[in-house]
Coordinates of C-alpha atoms in Angstrom, one line a residue:
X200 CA 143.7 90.5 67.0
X201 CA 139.9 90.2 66.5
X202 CA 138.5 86.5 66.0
X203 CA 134.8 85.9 65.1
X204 CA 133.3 83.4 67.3
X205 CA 133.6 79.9 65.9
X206 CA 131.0 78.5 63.5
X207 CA 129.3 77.2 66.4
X208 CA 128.8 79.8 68.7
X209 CA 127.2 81.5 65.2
X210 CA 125.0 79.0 64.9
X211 CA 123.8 79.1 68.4
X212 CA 123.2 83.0 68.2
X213 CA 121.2 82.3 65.0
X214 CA 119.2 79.7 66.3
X215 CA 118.1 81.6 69.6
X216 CA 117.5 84.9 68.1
X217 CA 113.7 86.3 67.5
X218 CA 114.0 89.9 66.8
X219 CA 117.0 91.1 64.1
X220 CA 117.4 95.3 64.0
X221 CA 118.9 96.0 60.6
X222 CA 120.6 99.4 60.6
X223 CA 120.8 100.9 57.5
X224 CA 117.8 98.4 55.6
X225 CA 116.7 100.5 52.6
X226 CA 113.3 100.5 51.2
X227 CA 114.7 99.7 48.1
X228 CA 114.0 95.4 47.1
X229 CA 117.5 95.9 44.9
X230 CA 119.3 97.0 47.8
X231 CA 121.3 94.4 49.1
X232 CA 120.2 95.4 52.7
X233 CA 116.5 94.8 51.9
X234 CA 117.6 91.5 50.1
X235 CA 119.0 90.4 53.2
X236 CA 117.0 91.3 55.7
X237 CA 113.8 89.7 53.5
X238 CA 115.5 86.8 53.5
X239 CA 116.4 87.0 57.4
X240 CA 112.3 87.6 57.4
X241 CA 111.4 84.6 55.7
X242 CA 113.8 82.5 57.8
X243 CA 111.4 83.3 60.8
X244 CA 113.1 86.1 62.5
X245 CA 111.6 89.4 63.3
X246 CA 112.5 92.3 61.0
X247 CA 113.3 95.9 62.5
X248 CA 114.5 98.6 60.1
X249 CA 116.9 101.3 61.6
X250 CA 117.5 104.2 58.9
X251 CA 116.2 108.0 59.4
X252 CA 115.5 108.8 56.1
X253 CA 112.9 106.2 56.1
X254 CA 111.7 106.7 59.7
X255 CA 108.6 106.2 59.9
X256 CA 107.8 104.2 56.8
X257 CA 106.8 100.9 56.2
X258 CA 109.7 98.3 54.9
X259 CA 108.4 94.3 54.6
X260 CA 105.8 94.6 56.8
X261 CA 107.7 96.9 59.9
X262 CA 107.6 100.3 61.2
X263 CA 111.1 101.9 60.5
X264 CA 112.5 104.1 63.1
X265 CA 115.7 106.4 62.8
X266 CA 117.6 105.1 65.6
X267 CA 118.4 101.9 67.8
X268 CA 117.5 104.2 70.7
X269 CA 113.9 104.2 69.9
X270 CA 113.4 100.3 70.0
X271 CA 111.7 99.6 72.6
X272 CA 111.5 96.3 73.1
X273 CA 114.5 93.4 73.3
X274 CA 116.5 93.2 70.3
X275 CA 118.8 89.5 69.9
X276 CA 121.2 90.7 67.2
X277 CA 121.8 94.0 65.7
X278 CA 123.2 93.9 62.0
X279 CA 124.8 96.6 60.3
X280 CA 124.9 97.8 56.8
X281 CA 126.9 101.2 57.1
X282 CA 130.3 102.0 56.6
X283 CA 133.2 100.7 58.9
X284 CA 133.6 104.4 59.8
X285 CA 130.5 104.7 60.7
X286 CA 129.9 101.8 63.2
X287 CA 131.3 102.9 66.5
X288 CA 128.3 105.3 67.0
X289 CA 126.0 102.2 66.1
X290 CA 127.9 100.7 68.4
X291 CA 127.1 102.5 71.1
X292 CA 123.7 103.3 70.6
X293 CA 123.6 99.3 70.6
X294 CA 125.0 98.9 73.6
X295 CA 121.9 100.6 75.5
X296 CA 119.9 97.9 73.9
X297 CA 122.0 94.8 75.5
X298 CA 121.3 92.4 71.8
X299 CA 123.0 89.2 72.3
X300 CA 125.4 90.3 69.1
X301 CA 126.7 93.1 67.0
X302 CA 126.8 91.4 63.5
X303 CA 128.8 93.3 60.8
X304 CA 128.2 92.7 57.7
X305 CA 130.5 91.1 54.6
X306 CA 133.2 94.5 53.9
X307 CA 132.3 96.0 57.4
X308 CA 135.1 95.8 59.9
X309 CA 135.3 98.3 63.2
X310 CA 138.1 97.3 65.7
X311 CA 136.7 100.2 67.7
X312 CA 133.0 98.9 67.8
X313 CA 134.1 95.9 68.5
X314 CA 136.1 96.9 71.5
X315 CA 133.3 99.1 73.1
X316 CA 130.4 96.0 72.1
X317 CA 132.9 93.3 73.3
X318 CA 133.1 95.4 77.2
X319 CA 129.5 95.4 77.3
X320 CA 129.5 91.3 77.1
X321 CA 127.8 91.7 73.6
X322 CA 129.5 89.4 71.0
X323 CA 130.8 90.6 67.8
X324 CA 131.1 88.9 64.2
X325 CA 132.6 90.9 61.6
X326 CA 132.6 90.8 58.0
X327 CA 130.0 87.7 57.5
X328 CA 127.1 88.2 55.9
X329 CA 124.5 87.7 58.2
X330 CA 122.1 85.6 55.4
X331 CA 125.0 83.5 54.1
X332 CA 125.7 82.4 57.7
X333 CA 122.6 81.4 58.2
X334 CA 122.4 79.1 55.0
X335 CA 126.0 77.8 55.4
X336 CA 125.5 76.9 59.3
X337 CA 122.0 75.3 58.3
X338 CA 120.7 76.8 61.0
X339 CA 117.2 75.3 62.2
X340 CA 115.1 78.3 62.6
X341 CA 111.0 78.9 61.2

């Protein structure tokens, strides 16, 4: 049975990680996606949207690309806003990128992601929100 690591072990992840790829940000401010990653922004961490029907465009301040496989540079946490059906090809695009941690978000559960992310040493947290974590840890990050 799958076990998120322990608040801890969150916190640490949080507090090391620069760069956050957000798969599935929209370039829509109501969008809960763009709420959180704006806020993950203005905690101090680098922002890059993953989402090919905005490839391409601008979203708070970044580039957007279409896939994790055209980030080219490292990548500590990739966070997911797509269905739980959806995740296990994220997943495995991910895993080409080596982030320290697959982090589903709140509703978003994939036993299979998590199996395939979990053999390639990446850890996995699963339905968390990403920006609630970070404000209930109080992690030290700017």
């Amino acid at each position: 049975m799958f076990h998120n690591p322990s608040d801890e072990r969150r916190r640490q992840l949080l507090e090391e990680a620069k760069t956050i790829a957000v798969v599935g940000l929209s370039n829509k401010p109501e969008r809960t996606s763009h709420m959180v990653a704006a806020a993950m922004q203005n905690a101090g961490y680098r922002i890059i949207p993953v989402n090919p029907t905005i490839a391409g465009e601008t979203v708070l301040g970044e580039r957007a690309v279409a896939s994790l496989s055209e980030i080219d540079e490292p990548v500590d946490i990739v966070n997911v806003f797509r269905r739980s059906e959806d995740v296990p090809p994220v997943a495995e695009e991910a895993v080409k990128l080596k982030p320290k941690a697959l982090w589903l978000q709140q509703g978003i559960v994939s036993e299979e992601a998590a199996a395939l992310a979990k053999q390639h040493g990446i850890e996995v947290i699963m339905d968390l929100c990403i920006k609630v974590d970070h404000a209930l840890l109080r992690v030290g990050k700017k």
